[in-house]
Each structure stands twice: as C-alpha cells, then as structure tokens.
Amino acid sequence: MFANLLSRILPKKKESAPLTGRELYGRNNVGYPTMQISTEIDRLVNKYYRDITPLIKFYKETFLFKWGPAIINNSLDDQQLKNLSGRNVQMVYLLLFRDMLRHISAYVTPKNAVINWPDLLAQNLLDNCQMLNDSDDNDADTKQQLFAQSEPYSIENEASQPWVEPIAGLIYVPAKDLYYWHRSLTNTISHKVSKKKKK
C-alpha cells in the first residue's frame, strides 16, 4: 500500500531507496495530510476529551492508517493519485470521523463535554488544519456544503446511501467501498460503547 507510505514518512536512521512516483504522490497527498489531521485529533482529544482516547485511537488506527489509505490505493491510478488533493483527503476523514462521533454520542459523553461535542471537535479540526483556506481550492464550495450538514449519516442499510456519493467523489473512490468501511467501523464502535454503557 504505497509501499507502507505512512511508515516511510517517519524519519529513519538508514537511507531508504528513492520513492517511486506513486509513492511520492501517496506520501504528499495522502500520508502527510493524514499525519496532520491525526496529530491534531490527538492534540484536541488530549486537551478536551482525554477519557475517550482509547476509542479515538482505535478509530484512527483502523480507518486513517489502514482502511482509508487502502481504499485510495486500490481505487486510484497514478494520475488520479498525483491530482489528489490532500485537503480533500482530510475533509473526507473529518466528515466520516465526525459522523462516527455523532453516532456514538448517544452512548458516550466525555467529561465536561457539551451536547454537541462531536460538532465542536470537528469545527476545531477544520479550523486548525485550515482545510478550507487554500485560495486555489476548486472543491471549497462542495466541502463547505458537506461540512454544513447537521444530521448523522444514514448507515442502517447495507446498500450504499446517497450522502456518500459527493464525499467519495472528493477523493475519486467508489462510494460503495467508502460506505461499507464507514458503516462497518461505526457500527462496531457503536456496539462496543453501547454494551459498555449497559453494564
């Protein structure tokens, strides 16, 4: 998967072989943006929602560092990967992360959090990563509209839902694949936290 692009970003003592074109695009357009949003999630969670750190870590390790890059790698050819916007990658991760939090907020309320804490966390991530600040961003209007949606996404049905189409379009991946993995992970986490709450 981009020759383990995320591991290639981290500094190493030994000189590694030069990156191929595909690896370079993966590092710049997927790896670095993923690391930035991951770091910012950690910073905000550690500051405001420390008690849900294990849950957030599980989500990030599963989607940001495994499934998300795998979907992109398996779906995009070299030219698409070269043209991929890192800001779009971040926005897709942000929208799905926020939706997961919205779904579990019925079962999980971090200490000192207000009712709409998933939306506040998402807004902080959007602002701190400056996802909509690029002057040459051709998808800014689309991303603003997607971010403005205030309801959790429907994930009750196995068949892909209409809401996923414009999100998947931002990163050139099949909507059905993105929906399947988001639905699977969100349902898994929701099941875990709902069981814990009942105890």
mmCIF file of C-alpha atoms in Angstrom:
data_model
loop_
_atom_site.group_PDB
_atom_site.id
_atom_site.type_symbol
_atom_site.label_atom_id
_atom_site.label_comp_id
_atom_site.label_asym_id
_atom_site.label_seq_id
_atom_site.Cartn_x
_atom_site.Cartn_y
_atom_site.Cartn_z
ATOM 1 C CA MET A 1 0.000 0.000 0.000
ATOM 2 C CA PHE A 2 2.116 2.900 -1.354
ATOM 3 C CA ALA A 3 4.966 0.715 -0.024
ATOM 4 C CA ASN A 4 3.775 1.445 3.514
ATOM 5 C CA LEU A 5 3.786 5.154 2.761
ATOM 6 C CA LEU A 6 2.959 6.245 6.283
ATOM 7 C CA SER A 7 5.935 4.412 7.718
ATOM 8 C CA ARG A 8 8.139 5.977 5.041
ATOM 9 C CA ILE A 9 7.225 9.471 6.257
ATOM 10 C CA LEU A 10 8.726 8.951 9.667
ATOM 11 C CA PRO A 11 12.455 9.717 9.938
ATOM 12 C CA LYS A 12 14.804 6.750 9.840
ATOM 13 C CA LYS A 13 18.489 6.383 10.563
ATOM 14 C CA LYS A 14 19.183 4.381 7.400
ATOM 15 C CA GLU A 15 18.919 5.869 3.949
ATOM 16 C CA SER A 16 15.869 4.434 2.199
ATOM 17 C CA ALA A 17 15.586 3.859 -1.526
ATOM 18 C CA PRO A 18 14.237 6.789 -3.556
ATOM 19 C CA LEU A 19 10.471 6.920 -3.734
ATOM 20 C CA THR A 20 8.716 5.951 -6.935
ATOM 21 C CA GLY A 21 6.344 8.475 -8.470
ATOM 22 C CA ARG A 22 3.347 6.701 -6.981
ATOM 23 C CA GLU A 23 4.965 6.536 -3.562
ATOM 24 C CA LEU A 24 5.800 10.218 -3.747
ATOM 25 C CA TYR A 25 2.217 11.155 -4.623
ATOM 26 C CA GLY A 26 0.955 8.886 -1.865
ATOM 27 C CA ARG A 27 3.273 10.447 0.681
ATOM 28 C CA ASN A 28 2.470 14.037 -0.266
ATOM 29 C CA ASN A 29 -1.251 13.727 -0.989
ATOM 30 C CA VAL A 30 -2.284 11.032 1.489
ATOM 31 C CA GLY A 31 0.480 10.439 4.027
ATOM 32 C CA TYR A 32 1.289 13.972 5.127
ATOM 33 C CA PRO A 33 -2.352 15.144 5.243
ATOM 34 C CA THR A 34 -3.270 12.031 7.243
ATOM 35 C CA MET A 35 -0.467 12.636 9.726
ATOM 36 C CA GLN A 36 -1.531 16.269 10.153
ATOM 37 C CA ILE A 37 -5.162 15.509 10.935
ATOM 38 C CA SER A 38 -4.166 12.587 13.160
ATOM 39 C CA THR A 39 -1.814 14.804 15.165
ATOM 40 C CA GLU A 40 -4.484 17.468 15.514
ATOM 41 C CA ILE A 41 -7.083 14.912 16.634
ATOM 42 C CA ASP A 42 -4.668 13.719 19.316
ATOM 43 C CA ARG A 43 -3.952 17.254 20.466
ATOM 44 C CA LEU A 44 -7.616 18.180 20.820
ATOM 45 C CA VAL A 45 -8.678 14.884 22.387
ATOM 46 C CA ASN A 46 -5.839 15.051 24.914
ATOM 47 C CA LYS A 47 -6.832 18.586 25.783
ATOM 48 C CA TYR A 48 -10.615 18.250 25.990
ATOM 49 C CA TYR A 49 -11.732 14.605 25.802
ATOM 50 C CA ARG A 50 -8.928 12.553 27.332
ATOM 51 C CA ASP A 51 -11.289 9.894 28.683
ATOM 52 C CA ILE A 52 -12.223 8.706 25.173
ATOM 53 C CA THR A 53 -8.611 8.411 23.989
ATOM 54 C CA PRO A 54 -8.714 4.572 23.562
ATOM 55 C CA LEU A 55 -11.817 4.806 21.366
ATOM 56 C CA ILE A 56 -10.261 7.545 19.218
ATOM 57 C CA LYS A 57 -7.017 5.612 18.920
ATOM 58 C CA PHE A 58 -8.900 2.536 17.717
ATOM 59 C CA TYR A 59 -10.760 4.581 15.097
ATOM 60 C CA LYS A 60 -7.621 6.288 13.820
ATOM 61 C CA GLU A 61 -5.555 3.109 13.629
ATOM 62 C CA THR A 62 -8.335 1.353 11.756
ATOM 63 C CA PHE A 63 -9.572 3.991 9.324
ATOM 64 C CA LEU A 64 -6.916 6.695 8.990
ATOM 65 C CA PHE A 65 -3.956 4.338 8.866
ATOM 66 C CA LYS A 66 -5.390 1.161 7.314
ATOM 67 C CA TRP A 67 -8.734 1.237 5.552
ATOM 68 C CA GLY A 68 -8.675 4.819 4.245
ATOM 69 C CA PRO A 69 -5.265 4.591 2.545
ATOM 70 C CA ALA A 70 -6.136 1.089 1.285
ATOM 71 C CA ILE A 71 -9.333 2.332 -0.383
ATOM 72 C CA ILE A 72 -7.401 5.156 -2.034
ATOM 73 C CA ASN A 73 -4.513 2.937 -3.124
ATOM 74 C CA ASN A 74 -6.797 0.262 -4.561
ATOM 75 C CA SER A 75 -9.032 2.743 -6.393
ATOM 76 C CA LEU A 76 -6.759 5.421 -7.873
ATOM 77 C CA ASP A 77 -4.388 5.144 -10.791
ATOM 78 C CA ASP A 78 -1.113 7.080 -10.765
ATOM 79 C CA GLN A 79 -2.558 10.170 -12.442
ATOM 80 C CA GLN A 80 -5.510 10.334 -10.055
ATOM 81 C CA LEU A 81 -3.165 9.944 -7.111
ATOM 82 C CA LYS A 82 -0.993 12.741 -8.483
ATOM 83 C CA ASN A 83 -4.039 15.007 -8.810
ATOM 84 C CA LEU A 84 -5.494 14.072 -5.430
ATOM 85 C CA SER A 85 -5.926 16.997 -3.048
ATOM 86 C CA GLY A 86 -4.554 16.429 0.438
ATOM 87 C CA ARG A 87 -7.171 18.840 1.753
ATOM 88 C CA ASN A 88 -9.874 16.672 0.214
ATOM 89 C CA VAL A 89 -8.403 13.600 1.891
ATOM 90 C CA GLN A 90 -8.519 15.428 5.216
ATOM 91 C CA MET A 91 -12.094 16.565 4.649
ATOM 92 C CA VAL A 92 -13.273 13.028 3.883
ATOM 93 C CA TYR A 93 -11.591 11.761 7.036
ATOM 94 C CA LEU A 94 -13.079 14.637 9.025
ATOM 95 C CA LEU A 95 -16.637 14.122 7.771
ATOM 96 C CA LEU A 96 -16.572 10.397 8.499
ATOM 97 C CA PHE A 97 -14.857 10.896 11.871
ATOM 98 C CA ARG A 98 -17.484 13.452 12.873
ATOM 99 C CA ASP A 99 -20.257 11.135 11.770
ATOM 100 C CA MET A 100 -18.851 8.284 13.835
ATOM 101 C CA LEU A 101 -18.769 10.604 16.867
ATOM 102 C CA ARG A 102 -22.341 11.714 16.206
ATOM 103 C CA HIS A 103 -23.491 8.100 16.136
ATOM 104 C CA ILE A 104 -21.784 7.163 19.388
ATOM 105 C CA SER A 105 -22.667 10.384 21.229
ATOM 106 C CA ALA A 106 -25.904 8.728 22.393
ATOM 107 C CA TYR A 107 -23.758 6.342 24.432
ATOM 108 C CA VAL A 108 -20.592 8.351 25.118
ATOM 109 C CA THR A 109 -20.287 11.789 26.674
ATOM 110 C CA PRO A 110 -16.759 12.854 27.579
ATOM 111 C CA LYS A 111 -16.271 14.602 30.893
ATOM 112 C CA ASN A 112 -17.134 18.309 30.787
ATOM 113 C CA ALA A 113 -18.432 17.981 27.215
ATOM 114 C CA VAL A 114 -21.485 19.822 25.921
ATOM 115 C CA ILE A 115 -24.273 18.096 23.983
ATOM 116 C CA ASN A 116 -22.887 18.917 20.531
ATOM 117 C CA TRP A 117 -19.295 17.963 21.350
ATOM 118 C CA PRO A 118 -18.788 15.979 18.093
ATOM 119 C CA ASP A 119 -19.559 19.099 16.075
ATOM 120 C CA LEU A 120 -17.329 21.319 18.203
ATOM 121 C CA LEU A 121 -14.445 18.885 17.867
ATOM 122 C CA ALA A 122 -14.968 18.704 14.099
ATOM 123 C CA GLN A 123 -15.065 22.505 13.827
ATOM 124 C CA ASN A 124 -11.799 22.785 15.740
ATOM 125 C CA LEU A 125 -10.209 20.207 13.440
ATOM 126 C CA LEU A 126 -11.441 22.046 10.358
ATOM 127 C CA ASP A 127 -10.072 25.360 11.601
ATOM 128 C CA ASN A 128 -6.769 24.096 12.979
ATOM 129 C CA CYS A 129 -5.917 22.118 9.848
ATOM 130 C CA GLN A 130 -7.056 25.067 7.680
ATOM 131 C CA MET A 131 -8.849 22.721 5.317
ATOM 132 C CA LEU A 132 -10.805 25.441 3.535
ATOM 133 C CA ASN A 133 -8.120 28.138 3.428
ATOM 134 C CA ASP A 134 -6.394 27.347 0.125
ATOM 135 C CA SER A 135 -7.104 30.071 -2.430
ATOM 136 C CA ASP A 136 -6.801 27.630 -5.360
ATOM 137 C CA ASP A 137 -9.164 25.032 -3.861
ATOM 138 C CA ASN A 138 -11.656 24.109 -6.600
ATOM 139 C CA ASP A 139 -13.723 21.973 -4.218
ATOM 140 C CA ALA A 140 -14.101 24.518 -1.404
ATOM 141 C CA ASP A 141 -17.809 25.156 -2.009
ATOM 142 C CA THR A 142 -18.597 21.440 -2.108
ATOM 143 C CA LYS A 143 -16.669 20.835 1.093
ATOM 144 C CA GLN A 144 -18.351 23.750 2.855
ATOM 145 C CA GLN A 145 -21.771 22.344 1.929
ATOM 146 C CA LEU A 146 -20.808 18.866 3.109
ATOM 147 C CA PHE A 147 -19.431 20.181 6.377
ATOM 148 C CA ALA A 148 -22.576 22.258 6.970
ATOM 149 C CA GLN A 149 -24.779 19.138 7.108
ATOM 150 C CA SER A 150 -26.014 18.765 10.653
ATOM 151 C CA GLU A 151 -27.546 15.275 10.785
ATOM 152 C CA PRO A 152 -25.801 11.906 11.218
ATOM 153 C CA TYR A 153 -25.492 9.937 8.011
ATOM 154 C CA SER A 154 -27.870 7.046 7.472
ATOM 155 C CA ILE A 155 -25.961 3.772 7.883
ATOM 156 C CA GLU A 156 -28.849 1.441 8.681
ATOM 157 C CA ASN A 157 -28.945 -0.249 5.275
ATOM 158 C CA GLU A 158 -26.285 -2.429 3.697
ATOM 159 C CA ALA A 159 -26.774 -0.710 0.356
ATOM 160 C CA SER A 160 -24.781 2.491 -0.157
ATOM 161 C CA GLN A 161 -26.688 5.699 0.632
ATOM 162 C CA PRO A 162 -26.873 8.917 -1.462
ATOM 163 C CA TRP A 163 -24.954 11.024 1.077
ATOM 164 C CA VAL A 164 -21.726 9.134 0.411
ATOM 165 C CA GLU A 165 -21.518 9.958 -3.322
ATOM 166 C CA PRO A 166 -20.225 13.564 -3.039
ATOM 167 C CA ILE A 167 -17.861 12.591 -0.214
ATOM 168 C CA ALA A 168 -16.341 9.717 -2.189
ATOM 169 C CA GLY A 169 -16.119 11.980 -5.228
ATOM 170 C CA LEU A 170 -13.687 14.264 -3.410
ATOM 171 C CA ILE A 171 -11.055 11.511 -3.449
ATOM 172 C CA TYR A 172 -12.062 9.538 -6.565
ATOM 173 C CA VAL A 173 -13.014 6.339 -4.723
ATOM 174 C CA PRO A 174 -16.091 4.118 -5.205
ATOM 175 C CA ALA A 175 -18.913 5.269 -2.942
ATOM 176 C CA LYS A 176 -19.898 1.688 -2.116
ATOM 177 C CA ASP A 177 -16.423 0.937 -0.727
ATOM 178 C CA LEU A 178 -16.251 4.058 1.391
ATOM 179 C CA TYR A 179 -19.765 3.443 2.696
ATOM 180 C CA TYR A 180 -19.071 -0.192 3.542
ATOM 181 C CA TRP A 181 -15.987 0.553 5.622
ATOM 182 C CA HIS A 182 -17.501 3.589 7.346
ATOM 183 C CA ARG A 183 -20.661 1.681 8.181
ATOM 184 C CA SER A 184 -18.726 -1.343 9.433
ATOM 185 C CA LEU A 185 -16.407 0.631 11.690
ATOM 186 C CA THR A 186 -19.088 2.966 13.040
ATOM 187 C CA ASN A 187 -21.406 0.053 13.853
ATOM 188 C CA THR A 188 -18.556 -1.838 15.526
ATOM 189 C CA ILE A 189 -17.661 1.107 17.748
ATOM 190 C CA SER A 190 -21.313 1.887 18.498
ATOM 191 C CA HIS A 191 -21.875 -1.717 19.539
ATOM 192 C CA LYS A 192 -18.861 -1.639 21.848
ATOM 193 C CA VAL A 193 -19.788 1.587 23.610
ATOM 194 C CA SER A 194 -23.487 0.709 23.892
ATOM 195 C CA LYS A 195 -22.625 -2.590 25.587
ATOM 196 C CA LYS A 196 -20.291 -0.785 27.957
ATOM 197 C CA LYS A 197 -22.984 1.730 28.869
ATOM 198 C CA LYS A 198 -25.478 -1.037 29.732
ATOM 199 C CA LYS A 199 -23.105 -2.612 32.262
#
